[in-house]
Short mmCIF file of N, CA and C in Angstrom, two decimals:
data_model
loop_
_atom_site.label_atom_id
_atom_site.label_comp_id
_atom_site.label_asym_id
_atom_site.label_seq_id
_atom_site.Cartn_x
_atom_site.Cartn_y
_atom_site.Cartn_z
N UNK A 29 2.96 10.87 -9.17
CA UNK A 29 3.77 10.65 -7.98
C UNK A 29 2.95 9.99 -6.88
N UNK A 30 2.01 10.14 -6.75
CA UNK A 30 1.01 9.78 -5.72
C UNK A 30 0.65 8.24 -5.82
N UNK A 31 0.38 7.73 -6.99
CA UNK A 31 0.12 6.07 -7.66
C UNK A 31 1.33 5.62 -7.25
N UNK A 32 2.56 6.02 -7.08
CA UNK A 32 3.67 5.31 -7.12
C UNK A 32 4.50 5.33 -5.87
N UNK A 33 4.40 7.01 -5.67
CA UNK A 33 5.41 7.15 -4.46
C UNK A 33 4.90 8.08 -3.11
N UNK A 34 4.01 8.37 -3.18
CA UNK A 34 3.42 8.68 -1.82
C UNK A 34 3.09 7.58 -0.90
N UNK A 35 2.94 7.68 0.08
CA UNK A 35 2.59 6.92 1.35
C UNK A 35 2.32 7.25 2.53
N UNK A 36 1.32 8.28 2.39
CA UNK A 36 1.02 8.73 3.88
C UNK A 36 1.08 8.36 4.92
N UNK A 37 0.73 7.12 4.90
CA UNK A 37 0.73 6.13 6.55
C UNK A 37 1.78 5.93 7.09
N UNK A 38 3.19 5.76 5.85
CA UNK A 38 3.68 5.15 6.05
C UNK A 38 5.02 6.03 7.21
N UNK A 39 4.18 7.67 7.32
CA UNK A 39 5.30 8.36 8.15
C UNK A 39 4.56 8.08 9.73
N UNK A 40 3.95 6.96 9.94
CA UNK A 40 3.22 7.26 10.95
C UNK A 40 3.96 5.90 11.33
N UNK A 41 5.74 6.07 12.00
CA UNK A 41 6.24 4.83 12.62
C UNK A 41 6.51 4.49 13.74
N UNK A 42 6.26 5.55 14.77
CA UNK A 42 6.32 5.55 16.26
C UNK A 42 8.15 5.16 16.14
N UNK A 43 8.98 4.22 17.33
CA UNK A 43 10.12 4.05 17.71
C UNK A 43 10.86 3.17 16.38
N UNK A 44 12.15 3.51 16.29
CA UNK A 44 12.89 2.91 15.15
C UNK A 44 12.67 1.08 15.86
N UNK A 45 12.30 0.49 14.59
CA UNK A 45 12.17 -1.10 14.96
C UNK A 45 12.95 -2.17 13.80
N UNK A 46 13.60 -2.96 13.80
CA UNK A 46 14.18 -3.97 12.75
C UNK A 46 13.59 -4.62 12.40
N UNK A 47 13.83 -4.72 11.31
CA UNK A 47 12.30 -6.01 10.39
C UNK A 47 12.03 -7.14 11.07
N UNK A 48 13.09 -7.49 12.03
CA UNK A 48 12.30 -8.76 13.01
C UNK A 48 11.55 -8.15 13.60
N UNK A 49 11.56 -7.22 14.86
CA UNK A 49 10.69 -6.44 15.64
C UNK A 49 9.30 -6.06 14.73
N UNK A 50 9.68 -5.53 13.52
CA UNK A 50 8.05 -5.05 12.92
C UNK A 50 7.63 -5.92 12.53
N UNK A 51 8.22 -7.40 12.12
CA UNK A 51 7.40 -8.52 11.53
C UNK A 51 6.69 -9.39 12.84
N UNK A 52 7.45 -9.41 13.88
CA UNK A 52 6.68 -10.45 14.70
C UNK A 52 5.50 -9.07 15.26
N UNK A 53 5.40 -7.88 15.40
CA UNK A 53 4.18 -7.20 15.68
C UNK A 53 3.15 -7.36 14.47
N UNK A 54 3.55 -7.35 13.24
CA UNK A 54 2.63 -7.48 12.05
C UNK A 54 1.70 -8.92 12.26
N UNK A 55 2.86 -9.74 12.69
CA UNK A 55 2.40 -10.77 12.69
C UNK A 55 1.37 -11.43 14.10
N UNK A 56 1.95 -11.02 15.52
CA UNK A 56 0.80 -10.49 16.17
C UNK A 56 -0.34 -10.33 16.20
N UNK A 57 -0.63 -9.11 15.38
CA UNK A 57 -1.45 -8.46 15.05
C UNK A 57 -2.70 -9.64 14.09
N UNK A 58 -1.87 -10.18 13.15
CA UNK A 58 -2.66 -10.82 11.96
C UNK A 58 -3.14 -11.81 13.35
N UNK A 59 -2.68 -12.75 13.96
CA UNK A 59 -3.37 -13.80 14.59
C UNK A 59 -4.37 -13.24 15.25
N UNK A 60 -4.12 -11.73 15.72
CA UNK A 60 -5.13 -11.39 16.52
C UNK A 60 -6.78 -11.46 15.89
N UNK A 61 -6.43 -10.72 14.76
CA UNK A 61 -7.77 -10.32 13.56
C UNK A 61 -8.00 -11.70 13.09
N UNK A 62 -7.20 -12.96 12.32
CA UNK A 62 -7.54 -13.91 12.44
C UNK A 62 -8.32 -14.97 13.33
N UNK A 63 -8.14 -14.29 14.86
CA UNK A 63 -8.94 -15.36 15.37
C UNK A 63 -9.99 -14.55 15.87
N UNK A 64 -10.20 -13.69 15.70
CA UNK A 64 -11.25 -12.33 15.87
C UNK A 64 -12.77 -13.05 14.64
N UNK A 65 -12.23 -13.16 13.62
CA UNK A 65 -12.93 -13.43 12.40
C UNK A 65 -13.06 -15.20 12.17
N UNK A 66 -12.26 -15.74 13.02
CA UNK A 66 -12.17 -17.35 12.81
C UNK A 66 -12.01 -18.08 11.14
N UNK A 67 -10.86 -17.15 10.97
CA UNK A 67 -10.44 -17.49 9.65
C UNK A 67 -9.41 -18.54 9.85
N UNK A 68 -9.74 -19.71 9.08
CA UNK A 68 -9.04 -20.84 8.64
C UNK A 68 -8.64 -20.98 7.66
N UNK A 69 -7.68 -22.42 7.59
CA UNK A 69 -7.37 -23.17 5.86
C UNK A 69 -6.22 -22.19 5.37
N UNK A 70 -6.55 -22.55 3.79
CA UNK A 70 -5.43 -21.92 3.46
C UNK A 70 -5.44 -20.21 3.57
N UNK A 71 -6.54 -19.70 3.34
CA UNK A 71 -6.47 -18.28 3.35
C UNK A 71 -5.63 -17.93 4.71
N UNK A 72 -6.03 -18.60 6.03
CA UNK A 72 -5.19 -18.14 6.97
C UNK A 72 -3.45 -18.17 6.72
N UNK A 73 -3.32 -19.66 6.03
CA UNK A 73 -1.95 -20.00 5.95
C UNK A 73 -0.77 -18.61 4.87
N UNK A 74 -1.70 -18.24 4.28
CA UNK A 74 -1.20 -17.58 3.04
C UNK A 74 -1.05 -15.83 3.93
N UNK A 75 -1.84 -15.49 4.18
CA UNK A 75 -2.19 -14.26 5.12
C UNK A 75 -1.17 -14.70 6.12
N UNK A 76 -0.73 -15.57 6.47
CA UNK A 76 0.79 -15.74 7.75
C UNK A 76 1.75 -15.23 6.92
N UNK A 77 1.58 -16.32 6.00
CA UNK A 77 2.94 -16.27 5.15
C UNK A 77 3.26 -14.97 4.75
N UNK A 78 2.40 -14.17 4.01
CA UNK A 78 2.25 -12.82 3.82
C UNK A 78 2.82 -12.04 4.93
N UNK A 79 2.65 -12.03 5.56
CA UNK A 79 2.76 -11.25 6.98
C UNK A 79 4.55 -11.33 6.98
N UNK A 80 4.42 -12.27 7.53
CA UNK A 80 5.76 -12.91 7.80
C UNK A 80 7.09 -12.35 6.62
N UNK A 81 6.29 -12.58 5.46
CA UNK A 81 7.73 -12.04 4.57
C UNK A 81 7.29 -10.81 3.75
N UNK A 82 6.50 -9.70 4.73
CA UNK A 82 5.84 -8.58 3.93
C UNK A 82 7.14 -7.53 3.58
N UNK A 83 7.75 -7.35 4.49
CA UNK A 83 8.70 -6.09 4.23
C UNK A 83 10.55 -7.02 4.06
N UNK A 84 10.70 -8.26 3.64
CA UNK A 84 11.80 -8.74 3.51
C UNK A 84 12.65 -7.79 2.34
N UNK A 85 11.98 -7.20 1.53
CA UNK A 85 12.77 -6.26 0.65
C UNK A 85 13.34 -5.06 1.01
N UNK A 86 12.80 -4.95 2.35
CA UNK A 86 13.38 -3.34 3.25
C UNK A 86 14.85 -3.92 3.32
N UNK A 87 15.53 -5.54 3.40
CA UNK A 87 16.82 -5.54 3.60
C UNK A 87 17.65 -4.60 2.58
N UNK A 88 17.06 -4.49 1.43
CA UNK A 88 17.70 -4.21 0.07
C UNK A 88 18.84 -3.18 0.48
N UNK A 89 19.71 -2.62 0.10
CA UNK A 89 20.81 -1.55 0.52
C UNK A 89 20.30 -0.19 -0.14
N UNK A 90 18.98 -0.04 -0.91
CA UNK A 90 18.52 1.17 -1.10
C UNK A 90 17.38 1.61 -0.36
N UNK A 91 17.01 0.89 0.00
CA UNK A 91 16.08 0.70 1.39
C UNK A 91 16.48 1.48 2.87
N UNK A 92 17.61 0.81 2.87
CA UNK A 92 18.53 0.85 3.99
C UNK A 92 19.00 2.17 4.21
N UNK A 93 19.59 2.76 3.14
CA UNK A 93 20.53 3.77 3.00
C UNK A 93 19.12 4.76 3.40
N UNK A 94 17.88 4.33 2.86
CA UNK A 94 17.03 5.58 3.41
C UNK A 94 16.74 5.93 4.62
N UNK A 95 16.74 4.24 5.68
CA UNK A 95 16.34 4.60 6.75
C UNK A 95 17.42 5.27 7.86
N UNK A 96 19.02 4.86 7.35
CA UNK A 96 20.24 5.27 8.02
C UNK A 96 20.28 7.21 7.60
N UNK A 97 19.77 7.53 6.34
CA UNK A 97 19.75 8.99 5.95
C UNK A 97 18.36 9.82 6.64
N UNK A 98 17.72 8.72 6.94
CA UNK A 98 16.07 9.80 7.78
C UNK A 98 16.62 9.93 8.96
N UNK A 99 17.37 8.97 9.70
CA UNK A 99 17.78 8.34 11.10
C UNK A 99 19.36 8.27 11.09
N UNK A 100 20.19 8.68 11.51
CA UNK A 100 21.68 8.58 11.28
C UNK A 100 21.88 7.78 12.44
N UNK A 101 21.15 8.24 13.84
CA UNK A 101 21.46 6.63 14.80
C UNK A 101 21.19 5.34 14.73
N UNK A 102 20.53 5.20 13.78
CA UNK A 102 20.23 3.70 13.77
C UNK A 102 21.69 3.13 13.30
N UNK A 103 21.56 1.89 13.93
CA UNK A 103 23.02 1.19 13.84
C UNK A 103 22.97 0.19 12.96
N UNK A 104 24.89 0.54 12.20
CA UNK A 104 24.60 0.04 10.85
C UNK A 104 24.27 -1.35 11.09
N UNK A 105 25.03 -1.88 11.61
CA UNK A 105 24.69 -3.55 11.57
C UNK A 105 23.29 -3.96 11.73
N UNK A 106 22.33 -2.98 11.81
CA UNK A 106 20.78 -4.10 11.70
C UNK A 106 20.22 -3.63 10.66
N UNK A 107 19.67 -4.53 10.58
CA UNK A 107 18.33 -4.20 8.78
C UNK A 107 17.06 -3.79 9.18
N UNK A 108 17.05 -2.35 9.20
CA UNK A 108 15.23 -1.39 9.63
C UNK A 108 14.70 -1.32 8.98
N UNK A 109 13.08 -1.66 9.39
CA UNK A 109 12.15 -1.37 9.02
C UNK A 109 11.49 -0.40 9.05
N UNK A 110 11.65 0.55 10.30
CA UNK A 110 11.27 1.61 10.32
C UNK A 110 12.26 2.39 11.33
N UNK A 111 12.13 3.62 10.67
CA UNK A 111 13.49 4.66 11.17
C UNK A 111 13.03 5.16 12.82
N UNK A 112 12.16 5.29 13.03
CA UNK A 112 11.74 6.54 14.16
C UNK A 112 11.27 8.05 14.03
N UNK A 113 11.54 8.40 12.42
CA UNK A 113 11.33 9.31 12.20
C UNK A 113 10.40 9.37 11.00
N UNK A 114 9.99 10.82 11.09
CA UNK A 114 8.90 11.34 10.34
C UNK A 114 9.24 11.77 8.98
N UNK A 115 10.40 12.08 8.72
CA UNK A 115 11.39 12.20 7.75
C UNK A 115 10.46 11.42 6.46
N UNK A 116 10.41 12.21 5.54
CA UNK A 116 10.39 11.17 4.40
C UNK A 116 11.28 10.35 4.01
N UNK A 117 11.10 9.16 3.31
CA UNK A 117 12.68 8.65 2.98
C UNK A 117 12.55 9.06 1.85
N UNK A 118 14.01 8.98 1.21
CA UNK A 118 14.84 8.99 0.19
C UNK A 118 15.76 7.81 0.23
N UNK A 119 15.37 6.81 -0.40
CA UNK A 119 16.20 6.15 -1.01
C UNK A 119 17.50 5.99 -1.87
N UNK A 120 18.37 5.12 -1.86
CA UNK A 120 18.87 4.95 -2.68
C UNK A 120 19.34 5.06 -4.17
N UNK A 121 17.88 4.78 -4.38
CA UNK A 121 17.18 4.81 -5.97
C UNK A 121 16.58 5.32 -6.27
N UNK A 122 15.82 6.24 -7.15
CA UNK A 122 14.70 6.81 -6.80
C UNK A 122 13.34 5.97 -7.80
N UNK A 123 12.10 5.79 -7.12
CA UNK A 123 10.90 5.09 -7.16
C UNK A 123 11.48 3.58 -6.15
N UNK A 124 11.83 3.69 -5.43
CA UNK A 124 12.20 2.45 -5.13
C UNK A 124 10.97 1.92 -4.63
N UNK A 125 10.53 0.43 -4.51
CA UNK A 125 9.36 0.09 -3.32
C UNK A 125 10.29 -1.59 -2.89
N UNK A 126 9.66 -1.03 -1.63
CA UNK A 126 10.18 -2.45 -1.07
C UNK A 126 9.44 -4.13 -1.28
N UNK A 127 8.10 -3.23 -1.68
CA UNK A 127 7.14 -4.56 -1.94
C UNK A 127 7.89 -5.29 -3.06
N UNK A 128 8.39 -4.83 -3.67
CA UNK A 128 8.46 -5.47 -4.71
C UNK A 128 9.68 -6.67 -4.93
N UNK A 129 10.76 -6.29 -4.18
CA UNK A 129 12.04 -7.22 -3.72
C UNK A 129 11.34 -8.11 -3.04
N UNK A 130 10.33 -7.58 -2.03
CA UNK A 130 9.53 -8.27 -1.05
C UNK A 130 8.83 -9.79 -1.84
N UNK A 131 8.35 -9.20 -2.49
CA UNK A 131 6.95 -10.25 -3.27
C UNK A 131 8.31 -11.18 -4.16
N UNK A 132 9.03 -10.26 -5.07
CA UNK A 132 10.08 -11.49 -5.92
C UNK A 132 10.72 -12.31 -5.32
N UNK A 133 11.15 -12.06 -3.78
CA UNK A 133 11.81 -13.10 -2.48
C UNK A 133 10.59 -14.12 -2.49
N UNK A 134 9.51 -14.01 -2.15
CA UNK A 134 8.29 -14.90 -2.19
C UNK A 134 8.55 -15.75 -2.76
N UNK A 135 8.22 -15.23 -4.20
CA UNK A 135 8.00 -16.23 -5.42
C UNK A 135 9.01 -16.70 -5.38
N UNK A 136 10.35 -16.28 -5.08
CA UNK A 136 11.58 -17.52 -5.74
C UNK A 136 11.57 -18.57 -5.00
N UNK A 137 10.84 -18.62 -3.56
CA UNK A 137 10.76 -19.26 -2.79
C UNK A 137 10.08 -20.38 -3.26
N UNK A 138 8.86 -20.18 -4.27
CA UNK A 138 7.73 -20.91 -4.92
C UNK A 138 6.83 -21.40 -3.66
N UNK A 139 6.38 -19.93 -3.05
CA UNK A 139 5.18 -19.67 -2.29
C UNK A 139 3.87 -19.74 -3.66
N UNK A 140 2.66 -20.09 -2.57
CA UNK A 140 1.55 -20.29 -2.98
C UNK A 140 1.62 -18.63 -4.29
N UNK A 141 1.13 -18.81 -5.01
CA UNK A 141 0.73 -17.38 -5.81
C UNK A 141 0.25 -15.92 -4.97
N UNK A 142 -0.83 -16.60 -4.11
CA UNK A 142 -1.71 -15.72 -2.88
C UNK A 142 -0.84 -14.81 -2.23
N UNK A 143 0.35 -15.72 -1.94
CA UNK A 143 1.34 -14.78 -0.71
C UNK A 143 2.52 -13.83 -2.02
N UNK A 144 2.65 -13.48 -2.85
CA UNK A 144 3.44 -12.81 -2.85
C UNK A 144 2.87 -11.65 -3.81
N UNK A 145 1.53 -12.42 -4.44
CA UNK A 145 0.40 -11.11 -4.69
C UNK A 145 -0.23 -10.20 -3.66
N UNK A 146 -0.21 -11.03 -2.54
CA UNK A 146 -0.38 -10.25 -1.57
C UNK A 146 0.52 -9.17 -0.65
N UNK A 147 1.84 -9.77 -1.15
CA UNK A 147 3.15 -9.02 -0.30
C UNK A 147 3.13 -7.82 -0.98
N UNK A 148 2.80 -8.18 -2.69
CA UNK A 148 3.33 -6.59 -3.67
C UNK A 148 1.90 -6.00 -3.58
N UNK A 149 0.72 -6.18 -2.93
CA UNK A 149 -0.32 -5.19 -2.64
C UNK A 149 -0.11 -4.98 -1.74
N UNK A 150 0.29 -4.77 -0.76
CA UNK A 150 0.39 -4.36 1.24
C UNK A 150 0.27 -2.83 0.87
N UNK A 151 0.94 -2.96 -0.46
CA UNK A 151 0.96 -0.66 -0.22
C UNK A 151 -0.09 0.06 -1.07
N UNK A 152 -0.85 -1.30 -2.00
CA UNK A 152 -1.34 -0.65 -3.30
C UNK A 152 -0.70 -0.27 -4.14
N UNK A 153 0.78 -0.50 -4.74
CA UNK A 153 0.97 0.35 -5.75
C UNK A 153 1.90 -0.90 -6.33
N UNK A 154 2.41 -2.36 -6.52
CA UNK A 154 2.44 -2.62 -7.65
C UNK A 154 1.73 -4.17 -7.81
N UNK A 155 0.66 -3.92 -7.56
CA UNK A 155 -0.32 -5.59 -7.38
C UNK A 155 -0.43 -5.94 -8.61
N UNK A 156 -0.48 -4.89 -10.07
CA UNK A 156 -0.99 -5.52 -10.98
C UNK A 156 0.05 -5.21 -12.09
N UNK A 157 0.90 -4.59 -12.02
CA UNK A 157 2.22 -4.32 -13.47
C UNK A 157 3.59 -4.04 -12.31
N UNK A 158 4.62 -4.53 -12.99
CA UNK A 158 6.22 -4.16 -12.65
C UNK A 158 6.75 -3.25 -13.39
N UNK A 159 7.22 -2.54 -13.80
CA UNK A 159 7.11 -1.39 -15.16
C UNK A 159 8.36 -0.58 -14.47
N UNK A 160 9.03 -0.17 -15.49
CA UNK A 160 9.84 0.93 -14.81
C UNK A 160 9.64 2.56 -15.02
N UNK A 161 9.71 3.23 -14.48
CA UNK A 161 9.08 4.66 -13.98
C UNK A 161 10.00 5.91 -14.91
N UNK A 162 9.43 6.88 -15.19
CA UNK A 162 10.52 7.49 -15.85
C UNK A 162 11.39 8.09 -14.86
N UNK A 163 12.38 8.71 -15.04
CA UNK A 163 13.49 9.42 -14.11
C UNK A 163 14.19 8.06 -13.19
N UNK A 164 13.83 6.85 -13.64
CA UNK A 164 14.67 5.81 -12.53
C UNK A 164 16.14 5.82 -13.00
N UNK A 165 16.37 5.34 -11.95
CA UNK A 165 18.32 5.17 -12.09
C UNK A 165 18.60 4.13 -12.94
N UNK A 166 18.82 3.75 -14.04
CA UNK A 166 18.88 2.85 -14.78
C UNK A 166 20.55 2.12 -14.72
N UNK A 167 20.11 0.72 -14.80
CA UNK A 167 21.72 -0.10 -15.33
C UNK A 167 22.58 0.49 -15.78
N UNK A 168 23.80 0.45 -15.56
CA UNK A 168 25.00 0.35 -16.17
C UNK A 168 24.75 -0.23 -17.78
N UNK A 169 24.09 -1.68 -18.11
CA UNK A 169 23.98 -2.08 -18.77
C UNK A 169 22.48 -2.16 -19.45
N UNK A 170 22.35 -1.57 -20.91
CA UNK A 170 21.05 -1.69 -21.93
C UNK A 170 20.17 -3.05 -21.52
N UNK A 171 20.96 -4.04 -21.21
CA UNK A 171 19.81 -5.25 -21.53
C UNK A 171 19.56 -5.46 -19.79
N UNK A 172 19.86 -5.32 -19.13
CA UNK A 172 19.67 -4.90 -17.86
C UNK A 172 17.94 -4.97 -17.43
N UNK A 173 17.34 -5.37 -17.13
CA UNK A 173 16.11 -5.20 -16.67
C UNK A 173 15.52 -4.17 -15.39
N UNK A 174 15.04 -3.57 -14.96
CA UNK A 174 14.88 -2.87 -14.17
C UNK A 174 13.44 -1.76 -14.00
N UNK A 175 13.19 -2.12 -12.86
CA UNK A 175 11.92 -1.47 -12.39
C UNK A 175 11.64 -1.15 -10.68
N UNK A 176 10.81 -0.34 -10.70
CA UNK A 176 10.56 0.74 -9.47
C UNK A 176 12.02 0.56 -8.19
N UNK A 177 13.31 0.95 -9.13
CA UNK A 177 14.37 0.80 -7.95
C UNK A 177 14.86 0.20 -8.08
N UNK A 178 14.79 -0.95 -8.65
CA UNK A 178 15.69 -2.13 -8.61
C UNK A 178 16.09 -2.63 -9.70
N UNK A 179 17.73 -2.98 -9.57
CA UNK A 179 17.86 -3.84 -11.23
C UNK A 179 18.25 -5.53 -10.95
N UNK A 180 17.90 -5.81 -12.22
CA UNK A 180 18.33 -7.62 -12.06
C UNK A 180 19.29 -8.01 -11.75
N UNK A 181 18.87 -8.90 -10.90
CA UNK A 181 20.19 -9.26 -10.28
C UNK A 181 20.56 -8.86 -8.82
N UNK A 182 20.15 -7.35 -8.49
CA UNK A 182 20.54 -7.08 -6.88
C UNK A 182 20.33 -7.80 -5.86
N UNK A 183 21.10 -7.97 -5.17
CA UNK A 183 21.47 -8.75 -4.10
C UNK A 183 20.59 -8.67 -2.57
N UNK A 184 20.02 -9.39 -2.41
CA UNK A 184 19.50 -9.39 -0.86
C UNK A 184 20.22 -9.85 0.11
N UNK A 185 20.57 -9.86 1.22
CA UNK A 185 21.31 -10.61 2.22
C UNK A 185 19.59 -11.04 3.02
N UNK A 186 20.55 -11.75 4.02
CA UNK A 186 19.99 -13.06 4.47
C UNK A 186 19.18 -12.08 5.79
N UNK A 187 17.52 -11.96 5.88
CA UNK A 187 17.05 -11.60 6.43
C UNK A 187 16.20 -11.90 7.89
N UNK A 188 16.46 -11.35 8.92
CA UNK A 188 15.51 -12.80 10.09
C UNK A 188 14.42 -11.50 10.08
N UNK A 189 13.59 -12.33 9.68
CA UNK A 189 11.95 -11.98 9.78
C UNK A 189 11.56 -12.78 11.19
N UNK A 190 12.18 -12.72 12.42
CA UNK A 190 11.45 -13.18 13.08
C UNK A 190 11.06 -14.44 13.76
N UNK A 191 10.27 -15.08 13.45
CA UNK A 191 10.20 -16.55 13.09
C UNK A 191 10.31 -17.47 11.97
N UNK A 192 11.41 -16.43 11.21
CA UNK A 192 11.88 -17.45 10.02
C UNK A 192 12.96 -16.73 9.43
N UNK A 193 13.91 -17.13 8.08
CA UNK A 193 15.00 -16.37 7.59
C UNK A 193 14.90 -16.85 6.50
N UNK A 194 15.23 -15.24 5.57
CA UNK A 194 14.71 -15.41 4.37
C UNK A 194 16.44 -15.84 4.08
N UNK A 195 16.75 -16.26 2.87
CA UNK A 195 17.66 -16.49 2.68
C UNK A 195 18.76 -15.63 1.58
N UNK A 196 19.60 -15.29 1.76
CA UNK A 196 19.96 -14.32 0.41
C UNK A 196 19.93 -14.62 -0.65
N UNK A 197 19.59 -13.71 -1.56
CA UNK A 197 18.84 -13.94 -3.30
C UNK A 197 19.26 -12.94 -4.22
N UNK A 198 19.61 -13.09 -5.44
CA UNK A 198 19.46 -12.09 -6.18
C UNK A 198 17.90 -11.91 -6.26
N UNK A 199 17.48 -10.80 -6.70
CA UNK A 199 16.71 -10.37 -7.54
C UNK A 199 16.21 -10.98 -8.58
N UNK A 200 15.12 -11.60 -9.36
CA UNK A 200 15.54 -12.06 -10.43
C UNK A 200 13.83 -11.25 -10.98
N UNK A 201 14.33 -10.26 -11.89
CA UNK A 201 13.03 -9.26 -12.63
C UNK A 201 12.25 -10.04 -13.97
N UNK A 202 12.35 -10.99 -14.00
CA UNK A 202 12.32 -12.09 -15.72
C UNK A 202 10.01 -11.91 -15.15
N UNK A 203 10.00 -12.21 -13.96
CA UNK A 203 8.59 -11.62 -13.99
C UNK A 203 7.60 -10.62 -14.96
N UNK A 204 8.66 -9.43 -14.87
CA UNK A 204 8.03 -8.66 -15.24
C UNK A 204 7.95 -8.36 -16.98
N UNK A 205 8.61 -9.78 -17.65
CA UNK A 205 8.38 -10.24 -19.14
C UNK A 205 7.19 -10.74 -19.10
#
C-alpha cells in the first residue's frame, strides 16, 4: 500500500485551490529554483512543461469525486486540485493516481519523452511500470485495458492549467503494452 497509495505530503494542502491556481504556484515556484540554479535549454523547457501539465489528470471524475467527498464545499463547477482538507481522499476508483492520466495527456500531446516521464514521477510511484493493482475496479469489459484507476478510453474534459489548456482526451492505456 505504501509503493502505491500512500502520500504523506500530499495531506499537507493548506486552502482548497483549482488546478489553475496550483499550477501557476507550481509553476512560480519552478522559475524561481530555475533561475536560482541558472538552468537553461531544454532541461529548463521540459521542467516548464512538466510543471505546467503536472496534475492535468486531477480533472479525471475519480479524482474529482475525491476532492468534492474530503470537501463537500468545494463547488461543483471547478476542477480541484486540492481540497483544503486533511481528509484522506478516496477516490472514485480505488488505486487511482492522477500522475498517470497526467503523463498519458502529455504524451498524446507528443511532448518531448522528458516531460511526461517526468509528470508520472512527481509522486514516485509510477515512473517505471503501468500495471494494474489487485482489488482495482475493473471494466465492464475483459479486453478492456486498465490500470492504477483508470480504464481505456476515460474521458478527460478540457482543463485550464493556467497558462495553457489541455484539451479533452480519452485516455488511451495501449502504453502500457
Amino acid at each position: 500500500e505504501e509503493g502505491t497509495g500512500s502520500d504523506p505530503n500530499s495531506t499537507l494542502t493548506g486552502p482548497p485551490r483549482t488546478i489553475a491556481e496550483h499550477t501557476e504556484n507550481v509553476c512560480r515556484e519552478l522559475d524561481s529554483l530555475v533561475e536560482t540554479i541558472e538552468l537553461d535549454g531544454d532541461l529548463r523547457a521540459h521542467l516548464a512543461m512538466a510543471a505546467r501539465w503536472h496534475d492535468v489528470g486531477k480533472a479525471h471524475w475519480a479524482f474529482q469525486q475525491g476532492m468534492r467527498a474530503s470537501n463537500p464545499a468545494l463547488a461543483g463547477d471547478q476542477q480541484w486540485a486540492k481540497s483544503g482538507s486533511t481528509a484522506r481522499l478516496r477516490h472514485g476508483r480505488r488505486h487511482f493516481r492522477h500522475e498517470l492520466s497526467s503523463a498519458l495527456a502529455a504524451w498524446q500531446q507528443r511532448f518531448p519523452f522528458a516531460v511526461p516521464y517526468l509528470i508520472a514521477s512527481h509522486h514516485g510511484r509510477i515512473r517505471l511500470s503501468i500495471r494494474a493493482l489487485p482489488g482495482e475496479d475493473e471494466p465492464p469489459s475483459p479486453d478492456t485495458l486498465f490500470a492504477l484507476g483508470h480504464h481505456d478510453g476515460d474521458r478527460l474534459p478540457e482543463v485550464d492549467l493556467g497558462g495553457a489548456t489541455s484539451p479533452a482526451c480519452a485516455i488511451d492505456l495501449t502504453p502500457m503494452q
